[in-house]
Tab-separated table of C-alpha atoms in Angstrom:
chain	number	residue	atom	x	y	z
A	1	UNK	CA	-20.021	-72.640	-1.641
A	2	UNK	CA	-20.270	-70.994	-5.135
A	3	UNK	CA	-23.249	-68.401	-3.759
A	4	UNK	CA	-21.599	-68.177	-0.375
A	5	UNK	CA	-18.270	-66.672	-2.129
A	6	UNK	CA	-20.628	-64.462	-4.675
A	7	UNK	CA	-22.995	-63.640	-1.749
A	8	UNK	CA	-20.045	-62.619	0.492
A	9	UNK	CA	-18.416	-60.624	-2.668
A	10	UNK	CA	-21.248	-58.884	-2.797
A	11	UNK	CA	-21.570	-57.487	0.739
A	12	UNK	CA	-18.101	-56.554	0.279
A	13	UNK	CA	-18.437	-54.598	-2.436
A	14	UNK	CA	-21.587	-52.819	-1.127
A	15	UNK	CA	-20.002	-52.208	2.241
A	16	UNK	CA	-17.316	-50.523	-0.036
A	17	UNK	CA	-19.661	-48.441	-1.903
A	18	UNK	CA	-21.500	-47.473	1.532
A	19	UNK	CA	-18.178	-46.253	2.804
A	20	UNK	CA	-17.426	-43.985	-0.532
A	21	UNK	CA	-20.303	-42.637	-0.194
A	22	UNK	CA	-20.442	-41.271	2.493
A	23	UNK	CA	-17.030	-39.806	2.962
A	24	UNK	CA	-18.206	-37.736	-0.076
A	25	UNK	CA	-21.188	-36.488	1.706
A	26	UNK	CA	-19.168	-35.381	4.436
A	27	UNK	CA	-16.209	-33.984	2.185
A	28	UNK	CA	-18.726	-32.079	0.494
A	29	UNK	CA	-20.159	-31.039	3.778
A	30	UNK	CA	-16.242	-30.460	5.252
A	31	UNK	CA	-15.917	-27.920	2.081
A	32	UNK	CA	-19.579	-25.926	2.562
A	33	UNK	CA	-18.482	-25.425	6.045
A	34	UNK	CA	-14.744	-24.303	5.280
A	35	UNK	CA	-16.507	-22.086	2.454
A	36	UNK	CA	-18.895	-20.384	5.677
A	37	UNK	CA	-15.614	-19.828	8.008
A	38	UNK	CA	-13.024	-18.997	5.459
A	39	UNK	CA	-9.956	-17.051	7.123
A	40	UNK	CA	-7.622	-16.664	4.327
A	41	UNK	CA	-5.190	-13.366	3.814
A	42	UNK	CA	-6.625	-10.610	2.554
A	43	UNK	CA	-7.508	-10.388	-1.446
A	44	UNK	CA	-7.841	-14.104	-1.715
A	45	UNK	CA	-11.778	-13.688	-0.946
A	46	UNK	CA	-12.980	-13.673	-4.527
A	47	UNK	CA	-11.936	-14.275	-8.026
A	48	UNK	CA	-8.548	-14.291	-9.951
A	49	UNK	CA	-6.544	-10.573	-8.749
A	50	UNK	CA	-6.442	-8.873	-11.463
A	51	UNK	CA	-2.836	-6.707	-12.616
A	52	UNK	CA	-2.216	-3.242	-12.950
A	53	UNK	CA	-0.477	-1.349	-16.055
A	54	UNK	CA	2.963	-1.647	-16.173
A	55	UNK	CA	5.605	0.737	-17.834
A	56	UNK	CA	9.872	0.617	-18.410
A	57	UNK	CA	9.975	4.489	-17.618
A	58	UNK	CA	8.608	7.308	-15.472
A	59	UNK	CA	6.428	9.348	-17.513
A	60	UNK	CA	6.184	13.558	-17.799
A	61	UNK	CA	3.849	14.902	-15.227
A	62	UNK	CA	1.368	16.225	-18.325
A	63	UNK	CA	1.651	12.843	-19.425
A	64	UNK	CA	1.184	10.824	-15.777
A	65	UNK	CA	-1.611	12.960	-14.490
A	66	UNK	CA	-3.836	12.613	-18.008
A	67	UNK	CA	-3.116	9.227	-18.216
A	68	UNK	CA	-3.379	7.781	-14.906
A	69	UNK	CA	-4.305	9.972	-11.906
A	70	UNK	CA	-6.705	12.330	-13.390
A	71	UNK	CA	-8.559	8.964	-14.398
A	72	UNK	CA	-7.364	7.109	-11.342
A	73	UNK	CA	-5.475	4.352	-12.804
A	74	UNK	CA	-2.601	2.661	-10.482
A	75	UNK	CA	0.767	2.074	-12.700
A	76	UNK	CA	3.525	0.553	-11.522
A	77	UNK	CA	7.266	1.696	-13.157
A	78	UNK	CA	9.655	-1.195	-13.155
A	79	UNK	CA	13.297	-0.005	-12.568
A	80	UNK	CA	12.742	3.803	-12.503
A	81	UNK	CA	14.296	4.434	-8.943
A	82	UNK	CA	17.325	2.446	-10.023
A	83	UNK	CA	18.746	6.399	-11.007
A	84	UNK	CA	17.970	7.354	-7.655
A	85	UNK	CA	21.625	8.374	-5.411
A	86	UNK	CA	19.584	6.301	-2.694
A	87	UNK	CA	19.062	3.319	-4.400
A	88	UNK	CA	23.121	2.680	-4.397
A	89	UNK	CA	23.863	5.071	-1.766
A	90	UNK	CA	21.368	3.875	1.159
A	91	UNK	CA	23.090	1.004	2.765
A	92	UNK	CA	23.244	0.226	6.586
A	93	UNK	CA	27.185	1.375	6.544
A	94	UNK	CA	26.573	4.266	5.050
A	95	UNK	CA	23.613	5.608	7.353
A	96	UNK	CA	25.734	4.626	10.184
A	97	UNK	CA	28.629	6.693	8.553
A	98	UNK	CA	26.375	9.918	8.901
A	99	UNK	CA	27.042	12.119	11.922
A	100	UNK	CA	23.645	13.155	11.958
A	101	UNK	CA	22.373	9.849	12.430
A	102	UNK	CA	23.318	9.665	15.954
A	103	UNK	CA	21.277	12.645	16.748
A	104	UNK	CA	18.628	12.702	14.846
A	105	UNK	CA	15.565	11.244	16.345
A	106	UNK	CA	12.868	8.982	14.231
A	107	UNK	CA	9.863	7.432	15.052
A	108	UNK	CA	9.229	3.796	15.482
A	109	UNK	CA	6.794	1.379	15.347
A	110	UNK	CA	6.838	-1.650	17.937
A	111	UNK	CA	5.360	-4.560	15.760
A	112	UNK	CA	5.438	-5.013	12.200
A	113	UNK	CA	1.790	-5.527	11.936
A	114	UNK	CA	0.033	-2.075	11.835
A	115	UNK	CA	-1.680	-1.135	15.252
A	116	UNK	CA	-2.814	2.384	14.868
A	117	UNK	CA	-3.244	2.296	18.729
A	118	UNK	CA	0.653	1.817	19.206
A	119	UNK	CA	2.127	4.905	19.836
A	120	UNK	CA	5.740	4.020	19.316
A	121	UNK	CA	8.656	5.117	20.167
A	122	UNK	CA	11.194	7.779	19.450
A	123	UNK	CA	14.769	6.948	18.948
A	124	UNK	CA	17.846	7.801	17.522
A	125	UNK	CA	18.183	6.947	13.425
A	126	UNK	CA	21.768	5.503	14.139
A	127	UNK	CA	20.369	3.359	17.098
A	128	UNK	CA	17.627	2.441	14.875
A	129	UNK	CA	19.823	0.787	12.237
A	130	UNK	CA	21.629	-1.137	14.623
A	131	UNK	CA	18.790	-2.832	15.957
A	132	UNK	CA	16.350	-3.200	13.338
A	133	UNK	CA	17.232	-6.634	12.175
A	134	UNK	CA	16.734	-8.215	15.281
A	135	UNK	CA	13.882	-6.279	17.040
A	136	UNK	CA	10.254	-6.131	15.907
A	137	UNK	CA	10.154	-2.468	15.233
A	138	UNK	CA	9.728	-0.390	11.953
A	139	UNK	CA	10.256	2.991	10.739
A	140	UNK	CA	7.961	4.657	9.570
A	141	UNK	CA	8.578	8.596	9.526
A	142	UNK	CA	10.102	11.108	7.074
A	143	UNK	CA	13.232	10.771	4.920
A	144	UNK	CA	15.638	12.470	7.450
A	145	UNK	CA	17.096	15.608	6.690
A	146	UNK	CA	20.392	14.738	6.565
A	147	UNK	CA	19.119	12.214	3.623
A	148	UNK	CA	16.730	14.674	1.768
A	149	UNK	CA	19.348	15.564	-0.573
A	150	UNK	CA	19.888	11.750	-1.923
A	151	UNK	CA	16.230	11.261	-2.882
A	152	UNK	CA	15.068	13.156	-6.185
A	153	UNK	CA	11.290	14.216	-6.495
A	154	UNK	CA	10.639	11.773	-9.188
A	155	UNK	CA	10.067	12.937	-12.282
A	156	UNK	CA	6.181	12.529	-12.872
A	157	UNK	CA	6.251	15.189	-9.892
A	158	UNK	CA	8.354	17.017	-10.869
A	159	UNK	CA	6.087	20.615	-12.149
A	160	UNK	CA	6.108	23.544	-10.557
A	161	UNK	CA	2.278	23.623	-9.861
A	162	UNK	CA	3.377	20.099	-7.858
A	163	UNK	CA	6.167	21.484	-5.845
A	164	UNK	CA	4.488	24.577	-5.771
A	165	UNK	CA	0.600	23.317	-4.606
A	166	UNK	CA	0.131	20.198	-3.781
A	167	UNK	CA	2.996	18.339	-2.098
A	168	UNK	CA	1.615	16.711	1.282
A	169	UNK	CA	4.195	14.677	2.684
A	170	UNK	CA	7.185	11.913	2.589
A	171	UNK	CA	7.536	8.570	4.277
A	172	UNK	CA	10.402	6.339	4.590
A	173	UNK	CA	9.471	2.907	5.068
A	174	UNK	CA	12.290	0.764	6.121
A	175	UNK	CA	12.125	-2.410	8.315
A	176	UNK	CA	13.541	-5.861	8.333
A	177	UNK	CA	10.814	-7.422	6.289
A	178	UNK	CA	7.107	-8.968	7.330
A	179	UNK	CA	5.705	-5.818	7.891
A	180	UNK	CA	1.619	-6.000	7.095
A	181	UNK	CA	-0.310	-2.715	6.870
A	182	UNK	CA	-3.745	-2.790	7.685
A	183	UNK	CA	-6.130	-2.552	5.229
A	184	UNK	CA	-7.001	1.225	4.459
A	185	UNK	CA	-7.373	4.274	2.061
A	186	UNK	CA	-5.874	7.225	2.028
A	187	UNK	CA	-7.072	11.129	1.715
A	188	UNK	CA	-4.205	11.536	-0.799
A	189	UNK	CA	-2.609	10.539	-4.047
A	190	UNK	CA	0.599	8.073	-3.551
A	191	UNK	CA	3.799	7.105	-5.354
A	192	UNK	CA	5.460	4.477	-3.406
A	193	UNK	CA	9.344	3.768	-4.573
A	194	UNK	CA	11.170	0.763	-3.178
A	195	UNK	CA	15.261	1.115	-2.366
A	196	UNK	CA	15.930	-2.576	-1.494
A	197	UNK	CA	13.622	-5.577	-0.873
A	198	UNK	CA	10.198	-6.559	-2.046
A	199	UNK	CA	6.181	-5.396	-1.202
A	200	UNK	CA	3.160	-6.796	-2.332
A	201	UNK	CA	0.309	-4.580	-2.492
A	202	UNK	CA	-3.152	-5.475	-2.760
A	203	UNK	CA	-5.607	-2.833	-3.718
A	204	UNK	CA	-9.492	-2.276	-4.549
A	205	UNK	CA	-11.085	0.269	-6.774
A	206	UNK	CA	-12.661	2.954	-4.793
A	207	UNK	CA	-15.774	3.323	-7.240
A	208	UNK	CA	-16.009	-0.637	-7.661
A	209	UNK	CA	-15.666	-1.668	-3.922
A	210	UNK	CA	-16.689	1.492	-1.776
A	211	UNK	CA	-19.690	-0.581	0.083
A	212	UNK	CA	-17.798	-3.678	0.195
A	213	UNK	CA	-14.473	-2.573	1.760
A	214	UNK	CA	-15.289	-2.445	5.280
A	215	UNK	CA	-13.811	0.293	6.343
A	216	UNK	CA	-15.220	0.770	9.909
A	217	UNK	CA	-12.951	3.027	11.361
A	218	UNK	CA	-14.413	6.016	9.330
A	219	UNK	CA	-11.735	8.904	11.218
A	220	UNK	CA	-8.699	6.784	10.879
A	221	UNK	CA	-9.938	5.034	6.820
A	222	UNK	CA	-8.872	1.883	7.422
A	223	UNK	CA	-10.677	-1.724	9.170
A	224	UNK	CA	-10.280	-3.790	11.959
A	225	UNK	CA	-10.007	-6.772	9.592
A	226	UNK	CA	-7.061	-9.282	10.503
A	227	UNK	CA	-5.324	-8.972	6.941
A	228	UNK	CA	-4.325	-12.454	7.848
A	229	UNK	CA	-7.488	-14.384	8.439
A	230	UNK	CA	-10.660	-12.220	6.966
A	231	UNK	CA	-13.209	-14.060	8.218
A	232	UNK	CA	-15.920	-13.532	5.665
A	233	UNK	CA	-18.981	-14.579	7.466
A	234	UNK	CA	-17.916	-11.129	9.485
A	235	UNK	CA	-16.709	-9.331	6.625
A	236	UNK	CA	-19.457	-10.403	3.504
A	237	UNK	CA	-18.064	-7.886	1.238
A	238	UNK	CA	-14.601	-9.138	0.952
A	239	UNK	CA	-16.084	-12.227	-1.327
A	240	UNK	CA	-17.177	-9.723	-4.216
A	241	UNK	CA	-14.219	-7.615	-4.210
A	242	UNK	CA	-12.556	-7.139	-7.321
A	243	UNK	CA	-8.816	-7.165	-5.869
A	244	UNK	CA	-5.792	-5.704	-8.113
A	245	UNK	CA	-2.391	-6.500	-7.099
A	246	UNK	CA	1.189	-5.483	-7.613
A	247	UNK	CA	4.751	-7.277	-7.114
A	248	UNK	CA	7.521	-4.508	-6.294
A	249	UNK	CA	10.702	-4.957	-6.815
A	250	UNK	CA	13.834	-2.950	-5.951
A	251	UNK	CA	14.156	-0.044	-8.061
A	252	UNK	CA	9.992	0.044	-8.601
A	253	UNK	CA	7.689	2.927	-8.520
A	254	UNK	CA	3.909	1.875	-7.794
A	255	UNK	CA	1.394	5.190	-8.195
A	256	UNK	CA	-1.679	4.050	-5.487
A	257	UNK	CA	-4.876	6.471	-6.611
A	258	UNK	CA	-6.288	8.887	-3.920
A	259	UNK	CA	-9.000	6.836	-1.925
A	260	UNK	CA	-7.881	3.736	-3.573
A	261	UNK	CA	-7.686	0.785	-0.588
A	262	UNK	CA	-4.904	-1.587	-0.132
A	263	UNK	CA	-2.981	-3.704	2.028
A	264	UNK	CA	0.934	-4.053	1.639
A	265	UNK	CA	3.117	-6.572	2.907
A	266	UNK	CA	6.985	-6.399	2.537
A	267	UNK	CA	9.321	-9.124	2.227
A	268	UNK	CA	12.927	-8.925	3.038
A	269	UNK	CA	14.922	-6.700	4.134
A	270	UNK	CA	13.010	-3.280	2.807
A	271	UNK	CA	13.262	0.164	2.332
A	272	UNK	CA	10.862	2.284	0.755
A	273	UNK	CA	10.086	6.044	0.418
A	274	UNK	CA	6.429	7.568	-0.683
A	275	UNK	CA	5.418	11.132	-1.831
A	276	UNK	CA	1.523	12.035	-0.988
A	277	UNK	CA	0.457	14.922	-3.122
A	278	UNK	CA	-3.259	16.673	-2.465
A	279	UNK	CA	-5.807	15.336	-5.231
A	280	UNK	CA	-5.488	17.277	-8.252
A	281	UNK	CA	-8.375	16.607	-11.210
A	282	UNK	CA	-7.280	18.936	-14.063
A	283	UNK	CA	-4.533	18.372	-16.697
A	284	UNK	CA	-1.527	20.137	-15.594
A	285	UNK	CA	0.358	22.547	-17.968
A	286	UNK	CA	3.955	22.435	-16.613
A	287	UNK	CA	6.832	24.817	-17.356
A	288	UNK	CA	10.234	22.986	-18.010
A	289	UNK	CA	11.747	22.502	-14.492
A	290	UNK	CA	15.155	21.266	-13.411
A	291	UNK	CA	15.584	18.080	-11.211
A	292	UNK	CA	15.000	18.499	-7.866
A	293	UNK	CA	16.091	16.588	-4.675
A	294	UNK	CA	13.599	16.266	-1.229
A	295	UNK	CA	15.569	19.042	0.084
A	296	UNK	CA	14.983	21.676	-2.484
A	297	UNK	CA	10.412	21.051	-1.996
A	298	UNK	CA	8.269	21.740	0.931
A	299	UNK	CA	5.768	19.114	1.803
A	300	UNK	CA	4.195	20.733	3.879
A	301	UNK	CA	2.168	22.663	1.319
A	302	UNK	CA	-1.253	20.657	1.675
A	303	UNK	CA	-1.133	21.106	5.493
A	304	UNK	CA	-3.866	23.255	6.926
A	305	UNK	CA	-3.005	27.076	7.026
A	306	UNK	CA	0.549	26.652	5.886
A	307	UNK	CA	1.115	29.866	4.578
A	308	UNK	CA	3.385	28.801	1.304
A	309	UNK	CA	4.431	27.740	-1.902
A	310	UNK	CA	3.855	30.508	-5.175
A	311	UNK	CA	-0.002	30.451	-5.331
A	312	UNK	CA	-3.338	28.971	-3.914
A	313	UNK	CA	-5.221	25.687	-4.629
A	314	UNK	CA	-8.290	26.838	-7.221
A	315	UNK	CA	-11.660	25.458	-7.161
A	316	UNK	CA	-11.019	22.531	-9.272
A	317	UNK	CA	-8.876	20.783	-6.398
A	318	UNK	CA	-10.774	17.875	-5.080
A	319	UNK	CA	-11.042	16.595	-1.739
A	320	UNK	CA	-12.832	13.497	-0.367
A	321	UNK	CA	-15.591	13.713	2.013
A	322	UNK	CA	-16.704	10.083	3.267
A	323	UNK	CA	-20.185	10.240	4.797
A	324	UNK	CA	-21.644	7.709	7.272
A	325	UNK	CA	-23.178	5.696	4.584
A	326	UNK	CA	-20.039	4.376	3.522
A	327	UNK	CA	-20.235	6.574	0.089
A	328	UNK	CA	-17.793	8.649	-1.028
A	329	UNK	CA	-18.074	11.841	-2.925
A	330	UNK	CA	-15.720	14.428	-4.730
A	331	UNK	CA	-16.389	17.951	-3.755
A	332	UNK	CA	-15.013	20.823	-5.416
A	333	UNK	CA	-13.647	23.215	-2.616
């Protein structure tokens, strides 16, 4: 009886063992095969993100450009746009209070994740604020005119070779929150400011990542990866990314380097409003200027054969030129 009990111990015990291990061969083989046909959001691919610089106040355009876009350094500036009329001006009540606003047409986007094959819709701005917050759309067009005069050129802008040279454009950003960009570059140096609400941004270094990035949609810079499931067995180059990322804030300024790529997702109700400038890699020498508003600057300086502005780009402006090889290069023009 003694053996029988220690015999039939036994055989439980090794059943048991059996059982272990084998759910940890196929755990193990669960995880390899999760690892092949991972689909998580964008920038989550690879190792720890890592974080940008981050400074209490703007800083003089000698200062920003030497510091951080002549070298090509993002920077974000927590609480800078807090002096902005906008930031306390720009509620819903007050756009709404705006005669202009019920003639001025905008364009929307249908969807808040970017399709660059949606052509959108144009409405009225008024029209637009009623609806937003219960229809999938989102603006995404310039600061109207009727607003221009409520949004200062921020400071590290603010030089008359700037103004004067390189301004491209403005966009206001404003939506009811879970908008999700795609993930792109741009042909131009960015400084995104938030008004209300939060965005994440995740970004890549040009130089580190330019092979890795996937940008397959060479005329439009930007991929046809789903920001929220990157399938890496599709998209390799994702897993040895080096991902940066930044947390705005109301009241934030976040300076995005020319060519640099990134995704951005906004949470909550948001409203934000980027200047693009053309790529500029020479310390600037700035004579003292006075603060200026959107509607005292032209941004349409950078456009091609705008006749404008006090003088002529010189040869030491740089433009991108991104070849079919997926490399870029600077070219002086």
């Amino acid at each position: 009886a003694v053996v029988s009990t220690q015999s039939t111990g036994h055989y439980y015990i090794t059943n048991n063992l059996s059982t272990m291990v084998i759910f940890q061969l196929c755990l193990s083989l669960i995880i390899v095969l999760l690892k092949e046909v991972s689909t998580e959001y964008i920038g989550l691919q690879s190792g720890p993100q890592k974080s940008i610089p981050i400074l209490s106040k703007f800083l003089s355009p000698e200062d920003f450009f030497k510091n951080y876009v002549i070298p090509g350094t993002p920077v974000l500036f927590k609480g800078v746009a807090k002096e902005f009329p906008a930031y306390t001006k720009w509620t819903d009540d007050y756009f709404k209070s705006l005669p202009e606003s019920k003639d001025y047409t905008v364009a929307v986007e249908e969807g808040k994740k970017e399709n660059r094959n949606d052509p959108g819709r144009d409405i009225p701005f008024s029209q637009f604020v009623d609806i937003y917050k219960d229809d999938d759309i989102y603006y995404v067009d310039r600061v109207p005119e009727f607003l221009a005069s409520d949004m200062p050129l921020p400071q590290p802008l603010n030089c008359p070779f700037v103004y004067n040279n390189l301004l491209a454009d403005n966009v206001m950003w404003f939506s009811s929150g879970g908008t999700k960009s795609l993930w792109h570059n741009d042909g131009y140096e960015n400084l995104n400011c938030l008004m209300r609400g939060k965005k994440w941004f995740i970004m890549a270094n040009k130089n580190e990542t330019v092979r890795k990035a996937h940008i397959d949609v060479e005329n439009g810079s930007y991929s046809t990866v789903d920001v929220e499931n990157v399938d890496v067995k599709k998209y390799p180059g994702f897993k040895d990314i080096q991902f940066y990322n930044a947390t705005l804030e109301a009241g934030d300024c976040l300076y995005i380097p020319w060519l640099w790529f990134h995704h951005v997702n906004s949470i909550g109700s948001n409203l934000a409003v980027n200047v693009w400038w053309r790529p500029y890699r020479t310390p600037l020498e700035c004579e003292e200027s006075k603060p200026l508003t959107f509607n005292q600057v032209d941004f349409r300086l950078a456009e091609p054969g705008f006749e404008g502005g006090s003088g002529t780009l010189a040869e030491d402006v740089v433009t991108a030129i991104y070849r079919h090889d997926h490399m870029y290069t600077a070219t002086e023009v």
